[in-house]
Each structure stands twice: as structure tokens, then as C-alpha cells.
Amino acid sequence: MSVIRELRLGVNIDHVATIRNARGGGHPDPVLAARLAAKAGADGITAHLREDRRHIGDDDIERLSSEIDLPLNLEMAATDEMLAIALRHQPNACCLVPEKREELTTEGGLDVAAKHNQIAPYVTKLAEAGIRVSLFIDPSSVQFAVAKAMGAHIVELHAGAYCEAVISGDDAQRDIELKRLQMGAAEAHDVGLEVHAGHGLTFDTVSPVAAISEIVELNIGHFLIGEAIFGGLDSTIKRMRALMDQSRANALGARSA
Ligand code: PXP
């Protein structure tokens, strides 16, 4: 029996491919990781096909689309090349992200307000093809208004600044960044956008974000794959799910009390 959850977990399997690509060949296989993630309780699989193919490759997207039953969230830059790939594979969702060749990871959200004319045609074409469109943005009113006007269905809030503040032990900054996520989630929800969050989430940072009731999906990758080296993928994902579910249940309990 499938369980309808208040908060979905999208497992990002990019860094299984990072390890595979360090040596070439096919091991470890990100598609096998996706299969194990599904068994462990993931609600979706996320993969970022970068222009430089530094981790996930075209063949991975092909196999994730055809071999895995969970919804695929394809992260991609707004380019003609990526649009053609998305239209060919018809993932459940495409999350448009900013991409810089020299960055180690996605450093900030898309500035959809400044790049409206560049991004809007991709949102339209993906939406017309029946693909749910998500925009990875920093929590800000102007970004939400533009995302909605462009026809995006979802905004994914960049949780990186909050996570960095937790890691650096800067409690004042952590509170500021968490408030930004809380207020942003409420505002995005109010304008009619589905709200997701991701980037940098770990066992130590996930609970306050999972407690934000407007957020319906968290996308988590690097920590889960790294931690799986020590704890195994199955138990790492199950523990993350348990923390998310516990935090959401506590928050809902506190609201209804
Ligand atoms: N969401 C988006 C849009 C991302 O670009 C990334 C990183 O690829 C993630 C979530 C996952 O971040 P992390 O790997 O830090 O968990």
C-alpha cells in the first residue's frame, strides 16, 4: 500500500556518478543507487545533467527514465541542449538551476527576475510538454512573483546559506537564514507555487527545514551519498526519512495543539 506523505524525499544520486567517473567504467552504478533509494523510502530521484557531464551522463538519464519507477526530477540549465533532452525523456519534473563551469556545486539560486527573458521560453516549452517546472531560487518576494508569472509550477528554495550557518556555528545567521526559508515558503505557497527545498541538508540541518509546513519536498544528495559510505545507503536514507517525518509530525502536532 502506498503511503501519502506530508513531506516527500527526493534522493539526488549525482555523487554516485562522481565516484564512478573518478575511475571510469560502471561502478558504482547510480541507477542501482536509485533502485535502493526507492526501497529505502525515497519518493523521487533527482539527477543533475550538467553541461560538462562531470557526474550524471546521458546514458544515466536514459536508464533512470526507463528502469526506475519513481518520479524523476531532472535538474538542468536553461539551454537548448538540455531542453531537447528533457523533451525526449519526459521526466516528471525539470528543475532549472544556474550553472557555472568553474563551480564545485550549484552556488546560489537562479535570478529569474534578472534573467526573465532568457528563462521564460524554457519554462513555457517544458510546461507545454506536460513537464512540471521547478525553479531553484533564493527565497525572495520578487523571485516568487516572477516565477509565478512565468508559469512555473514549483519553486525549490536554496537551503545552502542556512546549512552553512549551522555548520559554521553562527547561531544568529542560522536564525536569519531559517526565518528567510520559513517566510519564503509561506509567501511562495500564498502565490500558488508548490514549495520544495534543498542543498546542503544533513542529519544536523534537516529538522527545522522539514518542520516548515508549506514545503512538500526536500531534495538531498551529497550528504546521503557520503554518509552511506559509513552507514550504508538503506539505513542512511531511512534515518533521513525518520528525521523528516518526526520533525514534520512534531510541527503539525504543535500547530493543531
Ligand atoms: N536541489 C538542487 C536544485 C541542487 O542543485 C542540488 C545540488 O545538486 C540539491 C538539491 C542537492 O544538494 P546536496 O547535494 O547538497 O544535498
XYZ file of C-alpha atoms and ligand atoms in Angstrom:
273
model
C 0.000 0.000 0.000
C 1.451 3.390 -0.900
C 1.703 5.983 1.841
C 0.773 9.579 1.142
C 3.329 11.640 2.997
C 3.181 15.213 4.064
C 6.784 15.654 3.005
C 8.484 13.850 0.125
C 12.163 12.940 -0.064
C 13.892 13.241 -3.421
C 17.237 11.443 -3.353
C 19.862 13.059 -5.566
C 22.192 10.346 -6.880
C 24.699 12.619 -8.710
C 27.607 11.770 -6.467
C 27.337 8.040 -7.007
C 28.238 9.005 -10.570
C 31.030 11.277 -9.285
C 32.695 8.252 -7.662
C 32.093 6.077 -10.730
C 33.607 8.712 -13.014
C 36.736 9.011 -10.849
C 37.840 5.700 -12.383
C 35.653 5.328 -15.469
C 33.740 2.112 -16.001
C 30.339 1.425 -14.500
C 30.856 1.067 -10.742
C 29.187 2.291 -8.583
C 26.025 2.477 -10.671
C 23.737 5.473 -9.935
C 20.762 3.535 -11.301
C 21.330 0.776 -8.751
C 21.541 3.512 -6.083
C 18.194 4.865 -7.311
C 16.696 1.379 -7.040
C 17.983 1.016 -3.466
C 16.781 4.532 -2.610
C 13.290 3.581 -3.781
C 13.330 0.538 -1.497
C 14.583 2.631 1.431
C 11.655 5.061 1.172
C 12.635 7.755 -1.329
C 9.654 9.343 -3.071
C 11.596 10.516 -6.090
C 15.009 10.539 -7.730
C 16.838 13.734 -8.606
C 19.732 13.927 -11.047
C 21.580 16.943 -12.433
C 22.764 16.566 -16.015
C 25.469 19.209 -16.248
C 26.768 20.663 -19.476
C 30.222 19.184 -18.699
C 28.756 15.764 -17.677
C 31.045 15.758 -14.640
C 28.815 13.234 -12.834
C 25.498 12.136 -14.342
C 25.709 11.295 -18.052
C 23.175 10.998 -20.855
C 23.048 7.248 -20.516
C 22.201 7.579 -16.782
C 19.206 9.780 -17.633
C 18.108 7.272 -20.251
C 18.287 4.414 -17.741
C 16.749 6.376 -14.832
C 13.817 7.192 -17.120
C 13.278 3.654 -18.349
C 14.311 1.468 -15.402
C 13.189 3.356 -12.280
C 9.532 3.654 -11.306
C 9.922 6.695 -9.054
C 9.295 10.168 -10.475
C 12.457 11.721 -11.941
C 13.334 15.318 -11.174
C 15.843 16.353 -13.840
C 17.978 19.291 -12.762
C 19.314 21.224 -15.728
C 20.445 24.577 -17.021
C 18.087 26.528 -19.264
C 19.746 25.678 -22.581
C 18.522 24.288 -25.899
C 20.610 21.152 -25.444
C 19.018 20.343 -22.067
C 15.541 21.242 -23.279
C 15.846 18.708 -26.109
C 16.971 16.012 -23.651
C 14.095 16.795 -21.267
C 11.537 16.690 -24.074
C 12.919 13.337 -25.195
C 12.739 11.726 -21.750
C 9.670 13.474 -20.318
C 10.715 13.441 -16.649
C 8.077 14.122 -14.011
C 9.733 17.481 -13.303
C 12.571 19.656 -14.512
C 14.306 21.886 -12.034
C 16.046 24.783 -13.768
C 19.268 25.704 -11.995
C 22.057 28.202 -12.632
C 25.207 26.526 -13.870
C 28.771 27.764 -13.928
C 31.561 25.606 -15.295
C 34.025 26.604 -12.585
C 31.720 25.971 -9.597
C 32.005 22.843 -7.435
C 28.259 22.798 -6.840
C 25.216 24.994 -7.519
C 26.266 28.049 -5.548
C 23.120 30.129 -5.486
C 19.597 30.272 -6.820
C 18.563 31.289 -10.328
C 17.934 35.016 -10.618
C 14.687 34.597 -12.542
C 13.865 38.281 -12.194
C 17.083 39.439 -13.893
C 17.078 36.586 -16.427
C 13.366 36.578 -17.203
C 13.717 36.772 -20.984
C 16.315 34.015 -21.063
C 14.447 31.572 -18.784
C 10.767 32.152 -19.569
C 10.795 30.404 -23.008
C 12.166 27.216 -21.412
C 9.515 27.258 -18.694
C 6.841 27.616 -21.372
C 8.176 24.815 -23.585
C 8.601 22.365 -20.703
C 5.155 23.171 -19.296
C 3.566 22.795 -22.740
C 5.106 19.312 -22.915
C 3.355 18.393 -19.654
C 6.543 18.510 -17.540
C 6.279 20.136 -14.121
C 8.689 23.062 -13.977
C 10.618 23.909 -10.861
C 12.910 26.916 -10.423
C 15.783 26.721 -7.948
C 15.796 30.168 -6.362
C 16.833 32.024 -3.258
C 13.836 32.895 -1.073
C 12.782 36.388 -2.186
C 9.436 38.022 -2.979
C 10.463 39.307 -6.369
C 11.704 35.857 -7.439
C 8.393 34.246 -6.415
C 6.318 36.802 -8.301
C 8.379 36.351 -11.463
C 8.394 32.537 -11.132
C 4.613 32.512 -10.885
C 4.162 34.935 -13.780
C 6.450 32.758 -15.940
C 4.169 29.767 -15.390
C 6.461 27.695 -13.145
C 4.656 25.132 -11.000
C 7.265 24.802 -8.260
C 9.996 26.772 -6.567
C 12.830 24.972 -4.834
C 14.294 27.155 -2.110
C 18.089 27.131 -1.861
C 18.821 25.957 1.702
C 22.599 26.330 1.354
C 23.007 29.586 3.313
C 21.044 28.154 6.255
C 23.080 24.915 6.226
C 26.385 26.799 6.054
C 25.375 28.929 9.043
C 24.609 25.763 11.047
C 27.952 24.199 10.123
C 29.910 27.345 10.979
C 28.179 27.575 14.381
C 26.887 31.084 13.638
C 23.583 30.895 15.530
C 22.466 34.439 14.723
C 22.999 33.883 10.998
C 21.328 30.465 11.208
C 18.219 32.103 12.694
C 18.177 34.756 9.964
C 18.513 32.164 7.193
C 15.910 29.854 8.709
C 13.444 32.731 9.023
C 14.123 33.547 5.376
C 13.219 29.980 4.397
C 10.126 29.984 6.633
C 8.833 33.311 5.332
C 9.783 32.463 1.773
C 7.950 29.133 1.887
C 4.803 30.797 3.232
C 4.948 33.545 0.624
C 5.609 31.197 -2.305
C 2.753 28.963 -1.168
C 0.461 32.003 -0.916
C 1.134 32.983 -4.524
C 0.175 29.460 -5.604
C 3.568 27.814 -6.062
C 4.441 24.324 -4.806
C 7.411 24.663 -2.480
C 10.470 22.406 -2.310
C 13.842 22.954 -0.634
C 17.311 21.546 -0.998
C 21.061 21.953 -0.956
C 23.392 21.105 1.886
C 20.845 19.265 4.040
C 22.255 16.759 6.541
C 21.073 14.902 9.654
C 22.068 18.029 11.614
C 20.303 20.586 9.438
C 17.201 18.845 8.086
C 14.751 19.020 11.006
C 13.986 22.772 11.112
C 13.524 22.790 7.323
C 11.309 19.690 7.436
C 9.153 21.469 10.025
C 8.171 24.209 7.536
C 4.683 23.033 6.671
C 4.437 24.667 3.224
C 7.429 22.653 1.981
C 6.295 19.397 0.377
C 9.609 18.026 -0.927
C 13.254 18.020 0.114
C 15.949 17.103 -2.393
C 19.059 15.728 -0.732
C 22.178 14.286 -2.308
C 25.767 14.882 -1.254
C 25.315 14.118 2.429
C 23.277 10.959 1.834
C 25.796 9.502 -0.604
C 28.772 10.469 1.574
C 27.199 9.155 4.763
C 26.256 5.913 3.000
C 29.993 5.071 2.951
C 29.772 4.684 6.728
C 26.181 3.610 7.326
C 25.030 2.091 4.036
C 22.549 3.726 1.667
C 19.493 1.959 3.015
C 19.904 2.921 6.661
C 21.146 6.443 5.806
C 18.043 7.159 3.728
C 15.775 5.571 6.330
C 17.299 7.713 9.064
C 16.875 10.874 6.983
C 13.246 9.921 6.304
C 12.661 9.305 10.002
C 14.123 12.718 10.951
C 11.994 14.429 8.315
C 8.813 12.605 9.309
C 9.395 13.163 13.027
C 10.050 16.852 12.563
C 7.001 17.313 10.325
C 4.782 15.352 12.739
C 6.002 17.462 15.684
C 5.361 20.679 13.774
C 1.870 19.614 12.714
C 1.130 18.437 16.287
C 2.301 21.776 17.700
C 0.102 23.677 15.208
C -3.022 21.685 15.999
C -2.474 21.694 19.810
N 18.472 20.801 -5.158
C 19.144 21.392 -6.177
C 18.364 22.255 -7.104
C 20.517 21.170 -6.376
O 21.158 21.770 -7.395
C 21.189 20.293 -5.507
C 22.645 20.012 -5.726
O 22.791 19.371 -6.948
C 20.456 19.681 -4.479
C 19.116 19.973 -4.303
C 21.089 18.715 -3.541
O 22.056 19.344 -2.771
P 23.011 18.451 -1.891
O 23.746 17.551 -2.814
O 23.865 19.455 -1.208
O 22.131 17.670 -0.937
